[in-house]
């Protein structure tokens, strides 16, 4: 028997809000039961009839604040959790949002809204859209990003690519996410060579291109690689939270000895979003959770590329990257995944000025990489000016 002679709970009463979509419930009664199950599963994780005292049920267990039918067998449940349950750690906050319930079918985490007290525990993006624009000196167009690839090239060959891309005026040149610390391309040598190559090109052109190496690594190696990268002249960091963890991303973003912009890559996260009846919604995973952990830009596969994201999915990510979220700065959505140069005007019309286009392999068509980079940069500037002009005419009319 559980001893119930413990001290009474003295919680603040402050709660934060989480929204779930429930699939497969035929009636309101079934949907309400499933929502109540989430309230218990994400907090006390204990049979309701065995909870030992009223204080736990009233103060610890999640509260169902609203239940609305969306479609014939799909419902939206709004649940509020006590801030104390989330603790003071990102790992536990994410656990409270969707820990055990993520293992159950037909439950999708859609979005969350933190209370002011809980939000203040997290710094969020150090730069965000405005800070990254300040760092690059680019105000009136989308940013342009590319990657050094393909895997298999030597550090010297990748550095030569980075040099020519920087000569061409690309804003951010990142490692491909598959470049780690392989025998054919050691991390330290690659980062040192690419950092020097981009710095040399900037000196020749007067540009401000940032080199962004991939510092995703085993847990005890992440900080060493990040500090090595900074010392080697990196202007930002690439990180895969799906591989190494959201809290590892947060630790990098919070580290004042690094103080570098961070691009988040979606490797290993695809299965979280692909089933629309479960998992995590696109805007929540790639937008809100990345912002909470401190990413300044979030990479995702754009519609129309080689992946299966739809326009609706991409709009949700843009919303999650910029929607009001307390003190957390808006971050750049970074559409990627096989973007073609001829699609630049269409992509800017869709994503707007405050995005970062990641164009990879298509830049290498033909024999003049520098010329291709300058051409796409001009196309981005032209399309952005045209789009802004159309917006202004629409407002004036």
C-alpha positions as a Markdown table, in Angstrom:
| # | Residue | x | y | z |
|---|---|---|---|---|
| 1 | Unk | 0.0 | 0.0 | 0.0 |
| 2 | Unk | 1.2 | 3.5 | -0.9 |
| 3 | Unk | 2.0 | 5.7 | 2.1 |
| 4 | Unk | -0.2 | 8.8 | 1.8 |
| 5 | Unk | 1.2 | 10.6 | 4.8 |
| 6 | Unk | 3.5 | 12.8 | 2.7 |
| 7 | Unk | 3.6 | 16.6 | 2.9 |
| 8 | Unk | 0.8 | 18.3 | 1.0 |
| 9 | Unk | 1.6 | 19.6 | -2.5 |
| 10 | Unk | 2.1 | 23.4 | -2.8 |
| 11 | Unk | 2.3 | 24.0 | -6.5 |
| 12 | Unk | 1.9 | 27.4 | -8.1 |
| 13 | Unk | -1.2 | 26.5 | -10.2 |
| 14 | Unk | 0.6 | 27.9 | -13.3 |
| 15 | Unk | 0.2 | 25.6 | -16.3 |
| 16 | Unk | 1.3 | 25.5 | -19.9 |
| 17 | Unk | -0.8 | 24.3 | -22.9 |
| 18 | Unk | -0.3 | 21.5 | -25.3 |
| 19 | Unk | -2.5 | 20.6 | -28.3 |
| 20 | Unk | -2.9 | 17.1 | -29.6 |
| 21 | Unk | -4.9 | 15.6 | -32.5 |
| 22 | Unk | -6.5 | 12.2 | -31.8 |
| 23 | Unk | -7.3 | 9.8 | -34.7 |
| 24 | Unk | -9.6 | 6.9 | -34.6 |
| 25 | Unk | -12.1 | 8.0 | -32.0 |
| 26 | Unk | -15.7 | 7.5 | -33.3 |
| 27 | Unk | -17.5 | 9.3 | -30.5 |
| 28 | Unk | -17.0 | 12.3 | -28.2 |
| 29 | Unk | -16.9 | 9.8 | -25.3 |
| 30 | Unk | -14.1 | 7.8 | -26.8 |
| 31 | Unk | -12.2 | 11.0 | -27.7 |
| 32 | Unk | -12.6 | 12.3 | -24.1 |
| 33 | Unk | -11.4 | 9.0 | -22.7 |
| 34 | Unk | -8.3 | 9.1 | -24.9 |
| 35 | Unk | -7.6 | 12.7 | -23.9 |
| 36 | Unk | -7.9 | 11.8 | -20.2 |
| 37 | Unk | -5.5 | 8.9 | -20.7 |
| 38 | Unk | -2.9 | 11.4 | -22.1 |
| 39 | Unk | -3.5 | 13.7 | -19.1 |
| 40 | Unk | -2.5 | 10.7 | -16.8 |
| 41 | Unk | 0.2 | 9.2 | -19.1 |
| 42 | Unk | 2.2 | 12.4 | -19.4 |
| 43 | Unk | 2.2 | 13.2 | -15.7 |
| 44 | Unk | 1.3 | 10.7 | -12.9 |
| 45 | Unk | 1.5 | 7.6 | -15.2 |
| 46 | Unk | -0.7 | 5.8 | -12.7 |
| 47 | Unk | -4.2 | 4.2 | -12.7 |
| 48 | Unk | -6.7 | 6.9 | -12.0 |
| 49 | Unk | -8.6 | 4.9 | -9.4 |
| 50 | Unk | -5.3 | 4.2 | -7.5 |
| 51 | Unk | -4.1 | 7.7 | -7.2 |
| 52 | Unk | -3.4 | 8.0 | -3.5 |
| 53 | Unk | -4.7 | 11.5 | -2.8 |
| 54 | Unk | -6.8 | 14.3 | -4.3 |
| 55 | Unk | -3.8 | 16.7 | -4.4 |
| 56 | Unk | -2.0 | 14.6 | -7.0 |
| 57 | Unk | -5.2 | 14.4 | -9.2 |
| 58 | Unk | -5.9 | 18.1 | -8.9 |
| 59 | Unk | -2.4 | 19.6 | -9.1 |
| 60 | Unk | -0.2 | 17.1 | -10.9 |
| 61 | Unk | -2.4 | 15.4 | -13.5 |
| 62 | Unk | -2.9 | 17.2 | -16.8 |
| 63 | Unk | -6.2 | 19.0 | -17.3 |
| 64 | Unk | -8.3 | 18.6 | -20.4 |
| 65 | Unk | -9.2 | 22.2 | -21.3 |
| 66 | Unk | -11.0 | 21.7 | -24.6 |
| 67 | Unk | -12.1 | 19.0 | -27.0 |
| 68 | Unk | -13.2 | 19.7 | -30.5 |
| 69 | Unk | -14.1 | 17.4 | -33.4 |
| 70 | Unk | -12.2 | 18.2 | -36.6 |
| 71 | Unk | -13.3 | 15.4 | -38.9 |
| 72 | Unk | -15.4 | 12.2 | -38.6 |
| 73 | Unk | -12.8 | 10.3 | -36.5 |
| 74 | Unk | -10.3 | 13.1 | -35.7 |
| 75 | Unk | -10.4 | 15.3 | -32.6 |
| 76 | Unk | -8.3 | 18.2 | -31.2 |
| 77 | Unk | -7.6 | 18.0 | -27.4 |
| 78 | Unk | -6.1 | 20.9 | -25.5 |
| 79 | Unk | -4.4 | 19.8 | -22.3 |
| 80 | Unk | -2.8 | 21.9 | -19.7 |
| 81 | Unk | 0.1 | 20.7 | -17.5 |
| 82 | Unk | 1.6 | 22.1 | -14.3 |
| 83 | Unk | 4.9 | 23.9 | -14.9 |
| 84 | Unk | 6.4 | 22.0 | -12.0 |
| 85 | Unk | 5.9 | 18.7 | -13.9 |
| 86 | Unk | 8.2 | 20.0 | -16.7 |
| 87 | Unk | 10.9 | 20.7 | -14.2 |
| 88 | Unk | 13.8 | 23.0 | -15.2 |
| 89 | Unk | 15.2 | 20.8 | -17.9 |
| 90 | Unk | 14.5 | 20.6 | -21.7 |
| 91 | Unk | 14.7 | 16.9 | -21.6 |
| 92 | Unk | 11.8 | 16.7 | -19.1 |
| 93 | Unk | 9.8 | 19.4 | -20.8 |
| 94 | Unk | 9.9 | 17.4 | -24.0 |
| 95 | Unk | 9.1 | 14.2 | -22.1 |
| 96 | Unk | 6.0 | 16.0 | -20.6 |
| 97 | Unk | 4.9 | 17.2 | -24.0 |
| 98 | Unk | 5.0 | 13.8 | -25.7 |
| 99 | Unk | 6.9 | 11.1 | -23.8 |
| 100 | Unk | 5.0 | 7.9 | -23.4 |
| 101 | Unk | 2.1 | 9.1 | -25.5 |
| 102 | Unk | 4.4 | 9.2 | -28.5 |
| 103 | Unk | 4.5 | 5.4 | -28.3 |
| 104 | Unk | 0.7 | 5.1 | -28.7 |
| 105 | Unk | -1.0 | 5.1 | -32.1 |
| 106 | Unk | -3.3 | 7.9 | -33.2 |
| 107 | Unk | -1.9 | 10.7 | -31.1 |
| 108 | Unk | -0.1 | 13.7 | -32.8 |
| 109 | Unk | 1.6 | 16.5 | -31.0 |
| 110 | Unk | 0.5 | 19.6 | -32.9 |
| 111 | Unk | 1.8 | 22.6 | -30.9 |
| 112 | Unk | 2.5 | 24.0 | -27.5 |
| 113 | Unk | 2.4 | 27.3 | -25.7 |
| 114 | Unk | 4.6 | 27.8 | -22.7 |
| 115 | Unk | 3.7 | 29.9 | -19.7 |
| 116 | Unk | 5.9 | 33.0 | -19.2 |
| 117 | Unk | 7.6 | 31.4 | -16.1 |
| 118 | Unk | 8.4 | 28.2 | -18.0 |
| 119 | Unk | 9.6 | 30.0 | -21.1 |
| 120 | Unk | 12.0 | 32.1 | -19.2 |
| 121 | Unk | 14.0 | 29.0 | -18.3 |
| 122 | Unk | 15.1 | 28.8 | -21.9 |
| 123 | Unk | 17.2 | 31.2 | -23.9 |
| 124 | Unk | 16.1 | 30.1 | -27.3 |
| 125 | Unk | 17.8 | 31.3 | -30.5 |
| 126 | Unk | 20.8 | 33.6 | -29.8 |
| 127 | Unk | 20.5 | 35.3 | -33.2 |
| 128 | Unk | 17.3 | 34.3 | -35.0 |
| 129 | Unk | 16.4 | 36.0 | -38.2 |
| 130 | Unk | 17.3 | 39.5 | -37.3 |
| 131 | Unk | 20.6 | 38.6 | -35.7 |
| 132 | Unk | 21.7 | 36.4 | -38.6 |
| 133 | Unk | 20.9 | 39.2 | -41.0 |
| 134 | Unk | 23.0 | 41.6 | -38.9 |
| 135 | Unk | 25.9 | 39.2 | -39.0 |
| 136 | Unk | 25.7 | 38.9 | -42.7 |
| 137 | Unk | 24.7 | 42.4 | -43.6 |
| 138 | Unk | 21.8 | 41.2 | -45.7 |
| 139 | Unk | 18.5 | 43.0 | -45.3 |
| 140 | Unk | 16.4 | 42.9 | -48.4 |
| 141 | Unk | 16.4 | 39.4 | -49.7 |
| 142 | Unk | 16.3 | 35.7 | -48.6 |
| 143 | Unk | 19.6 | 34.3 | -47.5 |
| 144 | Unk | 21.3 | 31.8 | -49.7 |
| 145 | Unk | 22.9 | 28.6 | -48.4 |
| 146 | Unk | 24.7 | 25.7 | -50.0 |
| 147 | Unk | 26.7 | 22.6 | -48.9 |
| 148 | Unk | 30.2 | 21.3 | -49.7 |
| 149 | Unk | 29.6 | 17.8 | -51.2 |
| 150 | Unk | 29.6 | 15.0 | -52.3 |
| 151 | Unk | 30.9 | 12.7 | -49.7 |
| 152 | Unk | 34.1 | 11.1 | -50.8 |
| 153 | Unk | 36.0 | 14.2 | -51.7 |
| 154 | Unk | 39.1 | 15.0 | -49.7 |
| 155 | Unk | 39.4 | 18.0 | -47.3 |
| 156 | Unk | 41.5 | 19.8 | -49.8 |
| 157 | Unk | 38.9 | 19.3 | -52.6 |
| 158 | Unk | 36.0 | 20.4 | -50.3 |
| 159 | Unk | 38.0 | 23.5 | -49.3 |
| 160 | Unk | 38.4 | 24.4 | -53.0 |
| 161 | Unk | 34.7 | 24.1 | -53.4 |
| 162 | Unk | 34.1 | 26.3 | -50.4 |
| 163 | Unk | 36.5 | 28.9 | -51.7 |
| 164 | Unk | 34.8 | 29.2 | -55.1 |
| 165 | Unk | 31.3 | 29.2 | -53.5 |
| 166 | Unk | 32.4 | 32.1 | -51.2 |
| 167 | Unk | 33.9 | 33.9 | -54.2 |
| 168 | Unk | 30.4 | 33.6 | -55.8 |
| 169 | Unk | 28.8 | 35.3 | -52.8 |
| 170 | Unk | 26.9 | 32.5 | -51.1 |
| 171 | Unk | 25.9 | 33.7 | -47.6 |
| 172 | Unk | 26.4 | 30.4 | -45.7 |
| 173 | Unk | 28.4 | 27.4 | -46.8 |
| 174 | Unk | 27.7 | 24.4 | -44.6 |
| 175 | Unk | 29.2 | 20.9 | -44.4 |
| 176 | Unk | 26.9 | 18.3 | -45.9 |
| 177 | Unk | 25.3 | 16.6 | -42.9 |
| 178 | Unk | 26.9 | 13.3 | -43.8 |
| 179 | Unk | 30.4 | 14.7 | -43.3 |
| 180 | Unk | 31.5 | 13.8 | -39.8 |
| 181 | Unk | 35.0 | 12.4 | -38.9 |
| 182 | Unk | 35.6 | 9.8 | -41.6 |
| 183 | Unk | 39.0 | 8.4 | -42.5 |
| 184 | Unk | 38.7 | 9.9 | -46.0 |
| 185 | Unk | 37.8 | 13.3 | -44.6 |
| 186 | Unk | 38.9 | 13.9 | -41.0 |
| 187 | Unk | 36.9 | 16.6 | -39.2 |
| 188 | Unk | 39.8 | 18.7 | -38.0 |
| 189 | Unk | 41.6 | 18.8 | -41.3 |
| 190 | Unk | 38.4 | 19.5 | -43.3 |
| 191 | Unk | 37.2 | 22.3 | -40.9 |
| 192 | Unk | 40.6 | 24.0 | -40.8 |
| 193 | Unk | 41.0 | 23.9 | -44.6 |
| 194 | Unk | 37.4 | 25.1 | -45.3 |
| 195 | Unk | 37.6 | 27.8 | -42.7 |
| 196 | Unk | 40.8 | 29.1 | -44.2 |
| 197 | Unk | 39.4 | 28.9 | -47.7 |
| 198 | Unk | 36.2 | 30.9 | -46.9 |
| 199 | Unk | 38.2 | 33.5 | -45.0 |
| 200 | Unk | 40.6 | 33.9 | -47.9 |
| 201 | Unk | 37.7 | 34.4 | -50.3 |
| 202 | Unk | 36.1 | 37.0 | -48.0 |
| 203 | Unk | 39.3 | 38.9 | -47.9 |
| 204 | Unk | 39.5 | 39.0 | -51.7 |
| 205 | Unk | 35.9 | 40.0 | -52.2 |
| 206 | Unk | 35.0 | 42.0 | -49.1 |
| 207 | Unk | 32.2 | 39.5 | -48.5 |
| 208 | Unk | 30.9 | 38.1 | -45.2 |
| 209 | Unk | 30.3 | 34.4 | -46.2 |
| 210 | Unk | 30.0 | 32.1 | -43.2 |
| 211 | Unk | 31.4 | 28.6 | -43.1 |
| 212 | Unk | 29.2 | 26.3 | -41.1 |
| 213 | Unk | 30.7 | 22.9 | -40.2 |
| 214 | Unk | 28.8 | 19.9 | -39.0 |
| 215 | Unk | 29.6 | 19.4 | -35.2 |
| 216 | Unk | 27.1 | 16.5 | -34.7 |
| 217 | Unk | 29.1 | 13.9 | -32.8 |
| 218 | Unk | 29.2 | 11.5 | -29.9 |
| 219 | Unk | 28.1 | 13.2 | -26.7 |
| 220 | Unk | 31.5 | 13.8 | -25.2 |
| 221 | Unk | 32.9 | 15.1 | -28.5 |
| 222 | Unk | 30.4 | 17.7 | -29.5 |
| 223 | Unk | 31.8 | 20.6 | -27.5 |
| 224 | Unk | 35.4 | 19.9 | -28.6 |
| 225 | Unk | 34.4 | 19.9 | -32.2 |
| 226 | Unk | 32.4 | 23.1 | -31.8 |
| 227 | Unk | 35.3 | 24.9 | -30.1 |
| 228 | Unk | 37.7 | 23.6 | -32.7 |
| 229 | Unk | 35.4 | 24.9 | -35.4 |
| 230 | Unk | 35.2 | 28.3 | -33.9 |
| 231 | Unk | 38.9 | 28.6 | -33.5 |
| 232 | Unk | 39.3 | 27.6 | -37.1 |
| 233 | Unk | 37.1 | 30.5 | -38.3 |
| 234 | Unk | 33.7 | 28.9 | -38.5 |
| 235 | Unk | 30.9 | 31.4 | -38.7 |
| 236 | Unk | 28.2 | 29.0 | -37.6 |
| 237 | Unk | 27.5 | 25.4 | -36.6 |
| 238 | Unk | 25.4 | 22.7 | -38.2 |
| 239 | Unk | 23.8 | 20.3 | -35.8 |
| 240 | Unk | 21.4 | 17.3 | -36.1 |
| 241 | Unk | 19.2 | 17.2 | -33.0 |
| 242 | Unk | 17.5 | 14.0 | -34.3 |
| 243 | Unk | 20.9 | 12.2 | -34.0 |
| 244 | Unk | 22.4 | 13.9 | -30.9 |
| 245 | Unk | 19.5 | 15.4 | -29.0 |
| 246 | Unk | 17.6 | 18.6 | -28.6 |
| 247 | Unk | 19.2 | 19.4 | -25.3 |
| 248 | Unk | 22.7 | 19.0 | -26.9 |
| 249 | Unk | 21.5 | 21.7 | -29.4 |
| 250 | Unk | 20.4 | 23.8 | -26.5 |
| 251 | Unk | 23.8 | 23.5 | -24.8 |
| 252 | Unk | 25.6 | 24.7 | -27.9 |
| 253 | Unk | 23.2 | 27.6 | -28.3 |
| 254 | Unk | 23.6 | 28.6 | -24.7 |
| 255 | Unk | 27.4 | 28.4 | -24.7 |
| 256 | Unk | 28.7 | 32.0 | -24.5 |
| 257 | Unk | 32.2 | 30.8 | -25.4 |
| 258 | Unk | 30.9 | 29.8 | -28.8 |
| 259 | Unk | 28.2 | 32.4 | -29.5 |
| 260 | Unk | 27.7 | 31.2 | -33.1 |
| 261 | Unk | 24.5 | 30.8 | -35.2 |
| 262 | Unk | 23.3 | 27.3 | -35.4 |
| 263 | Unk | 21.6 | 25.6 | -38.4 |
| 264 | Unk | 19.5 | 22.6 | -37.4 |
| 265 | Unk | 19.4 | 19.6 | -39.8 |
| 266 | Unk | 16.4 | 17.2 | -39.8 |
| 267 | Unk | 18.3 | 13.9 | -40.2 |
| 268 | Unk | 16.6 | 11.0 | -38.4 |
| 269 | Unk | 13.5 | 13.1 | -37.7 |
| 270 | Unk | 11.5 | 12.3 | -40.8 |
| 271 | Unk | 9.5 | 9.4 | -39.2 |
| 272 | Unk | 8.2 | 11.7 | -36.5 |
| 273 | Unk | 6.1 | 13.7 | -39.0 |
| 274 | Unk | 5.3 | 11.4 | -41.9 |
| 275 | Unk | 2.2 | 9.8 | -40.5 |
| 276 | Unk | -0.5 | 12.5 | -40.3 |
| 277 | Unk | -2.4 | 10.5 | -37.7 |
| 278 | Unk | 0.5 | 10.3 | -35.2 |
| 279 | Unk | 3.9 | 11.6 | -34.4 |
| 280 | Unk | 4.7 | 15.3 | -34.2 |
| 281 | Unk | 3.3 | 18.0 | -36.5 |
| 282 | Unk | 5.8 | 19.6 | -38.9 |
| 283 | Unk | 5.5 | 23.1 | -37.4 |
| 284 | Unk | 5.9 | 21.8 | -33.9 |
| 285 | Unk | 9.0 | 19.6 | -34.6 |
| 286 | Unk | 10.9 | 21.7 | -37.2 |
| 287 | Unk | 9.7 | 25.0 | -36.0 |
| 288 | Unk | 8.8 | 25.3 | -32.3 |
| 289 | Unk | 11.0 | 22.6 | -30.8 |
| 290 | Unk | 14.0 | 23.9 | -32.8 |
| 291 | Unk | 13.4 | 27.4 | -31.6 |
| 292 | Unk | 13.0 | 26.3 | -28.0 |
| 293 | Unk | 16.3 | 24.4 | -28.2 |
| 294 | Unk | 18.1 | 27.5 | -29.7 |
| 295 | Unk | 18.5 | 26.9 | -33.4 |
| 296 | Unk | 18.7 | 30.1 | -35.5 |
| 297 | Unk | 17.6 | 28.3 | -38.7 |
| 298 | Unk | 15.7 | 25.1 | -39.4 |
| 299 | Unk | 16.5 | 23.0 | -42.5 |
| 300 | Unk | 13.6 | 20.9 | -44.0 |
| 301 | Unk | 12.8 | 19.3 | -47.4 |
| 302 | Unk | 10.7 | 21.7 | -49.4 |
| 303 | Unk | 7.6 | 20.7 | -51.4 |
| 304 | Unk | 8.5 | 19.9 | -55.0 |
| 305 | Unk | 11.9 | 18.4 | -54.3 |
| 306 | Unk | 13.0 | 14.8 | -53.8 |
| 307 | Unk | 11.1 | 14.3 | -50.6 |
| 308 | Unk | 7.4 | 14.1 | -49.8 |
| 309 | Unk | 6.6 | 17.3 | -47.9 |
| 310 | Unk | 3.5 | 19.1 | -49.1 |
| 311 | Unk | 2.9 | 22.8 | -49.4 |
| 312 | Unk | 0.7 | 22.6 | -46.3 |
| 313 | Unk | 3.6 | 20.9 | -44.4 |
| 314 | Unk | 6.0 | 23.6 | -45.4 |
| 315 | Unk | 3.6 | 26.4 | -44.5 |
| 316 | Unk | 3.2 | 24.8 | -41.0 |
| 317 | Unk | 7.0 | 24.9 | -40.6 |
| 318 | Unk | 7.2 | 28.6 | -41.6 |
| 319 | Unk | 4.5 | 29.3 | -39.0 |
| 320 | Unk | 6.3 | 27.3 | -36.3 |
| 321 | Unk | 9.5 | 29.1 | -37.1 |
| 322 | Unk | 8.0 | 32.6 | -36.7 |
| 323 | Unk | 4.7 | 32.4 | -34.8 |
| 324 | Unk | 4.5 | 34.5 | -31.5 |
| 325 | Unk | 6.3 | 32.4 | -28.9 |
| 326 | Unk | 7.1 | 34.7 | -25.9 |
| 327 | Unk | 10.7 | 35.9 | -26.0 |
| 328 | Unk | 11.9 | 33.3 | -28.5 |
| 329 | Unk | 13.1 | 35.0 | -31.7 |
| 330 | Unk | 11.8 | 34.0 | -35.1 |
| 331 | Unk | 14.2 | 31.8 | -36.9 |
| 332 | Unk | 14.8 | 31.2 | -40.6 |
| 333 | Unk | 13.0 | 28.4 | -42.4 |
| 334 | Unk | 15.5 | 26.7 | -44.7 |
| 335 | Unk | 13.7 | 24.9 | -47.5 |
| 336 | Unk | 16.1 | 22.3 | -49.1 |
| 337 | Unk | 16.1 | 18.9 | -50.7 |
| 338 | Unk | 16.9 | 19.0 | -54.4 |
| 339 | Unk | 15.9 | 22.6 | -55.1 |
| 340 | Unk | 16.5 | 23.7 | -58.7 |
| 341 | Unk | 17.8 | 27.1 | -59.8 |
| 342 | Unk | 14.8 | 27.8 | -62.1 |
| 343 | Unk | 12.5 | 27.5 | -59.1 |
| 344 | Unk | 13.9 | 30.4 | -57.2 |
| 345 | Unk | 11.1 | 32.9 | -58.1 |
| 346 | Unk | 8.4 | 30.4 | -57.2 |
| 347 | Unk | 10.1 | 29.5 | -53.9 |
| 348 | Unk | 10.4 | 33.2 | -52.9 |
| 349 | Unk | 6.8 | 33.8 | -53.8 |
| 350 | Unk | 5.8 | 30.9 | -51.5 |
| 351 | Unk | 8.3 | 31.4 | -48.6 |
| 352 | Unk | 8.6 | 35.1 | -48.7 |
| 353 | Unk | 11.7 | 37.3 | -48.0 |
| 354 | Unk | 12.5 | 35.8 | -44.6 |
| 355 | Unk | 13.7 | 32.4 | -45.6 |
| 356 | Unk | 17.1 | 30.8 | -46.4 |
| 357 | Unk | 17.2 | 28.9 | -49.6 |
| 358 | Unk | 19.5 | 25.8 | -49.5 |
| 359 | Unk | 20.5 | 24.9 | -53.1 |
| 360 | Unk | 23.1 | 22.1 | -53.3 |
| 361 | Unk | 23.8 | 19.9 | -56.2 |
| 362 | Unk | 22.1 | 22.1 | -58.9 |
| 363 | Unk | 24.8 | 24.8 | -58.4 |
| 364 | Unk | 27.4 | 22.4 | -59.8 |
| 365 | Unk | 25.8 | 22.0 | -63.3 |
| 366 | Unk | 28.2 | 23.3 | -65.9 |
| 367 | Unk | 31.9 | 24.1 | -65.4 |
| 368 | Unk | 31.8 | 27.5 | -63.6 |
| 369 | Unk | 30.8 | 27.2 | -60.0 |
| 370 | Unk | 31.6 | 30.8 | -59.2 |
| 371 | Unk | 29.5 | 32.0 | -62.1 |
| 372 | Unk | 26.6 | 29.8 | -61.0 |
| 373 | Unk | 26.7 | 31.1 | -57.5 |
| 374 | Unk | 26.6 | 34.7 | -58.6 |
| 375 | Unk | 23.8 | 33.9 | -61.0 |
| 376 | Unk | 21.6 | 32.3 | -58.4 |
| 377 | Unk | 22.4 | 35.2 | -56.0 |
| 378 | Unk | 21.2 | 37.7 | -58.6 |
| 379 | Unk | 18.1 | 35.6 | -59.2 |
| 380 | Unk | 17.3 | 35.6 | -55.5 |
| 381 | Unk | 17.7 | 39.4 | -55.3 |
| 382 | Unk | 15.7 | 40.0 | -58.4 |
| 383 | Unk | 12.9 | 37.7 | -57.4 |
| 384 | Unk | 12.8 | 39.2 | -53.9 |
| 385 | Unk | 12.6 | 42.8 | -55.3 |
| 386 | Unk | 9.8 | 41.7 | -57.6 |
| 387 | Unk | 7.9 | 40.0 | -54.8 |
| 388 | Unk | 8.2 | 43.0 | -52.5 |
| 389 | Unk | 7.1 | 45.3 | -55.3 |
| 390 | Unk | 4.0 | 43.1 | -55.8 |
| 391 | Unk | 3.2 | 43.2 | -52.1 |
| 392 | Unk | 3.5 | 47.0 | -52.0 |
| 393 | Unk | 1.2 | 47.4 | -55.0 |
| 394 | Unk | -1.3 | 45.0 | -53.4 |
| 395 | Unk | -1.3 | 47.1 | -50.2 |
| 396 | Unk | -1.6 | 50.4 | -52.0 |
| 397 | Unk | -4.6 | 49.2 | -54.1 |
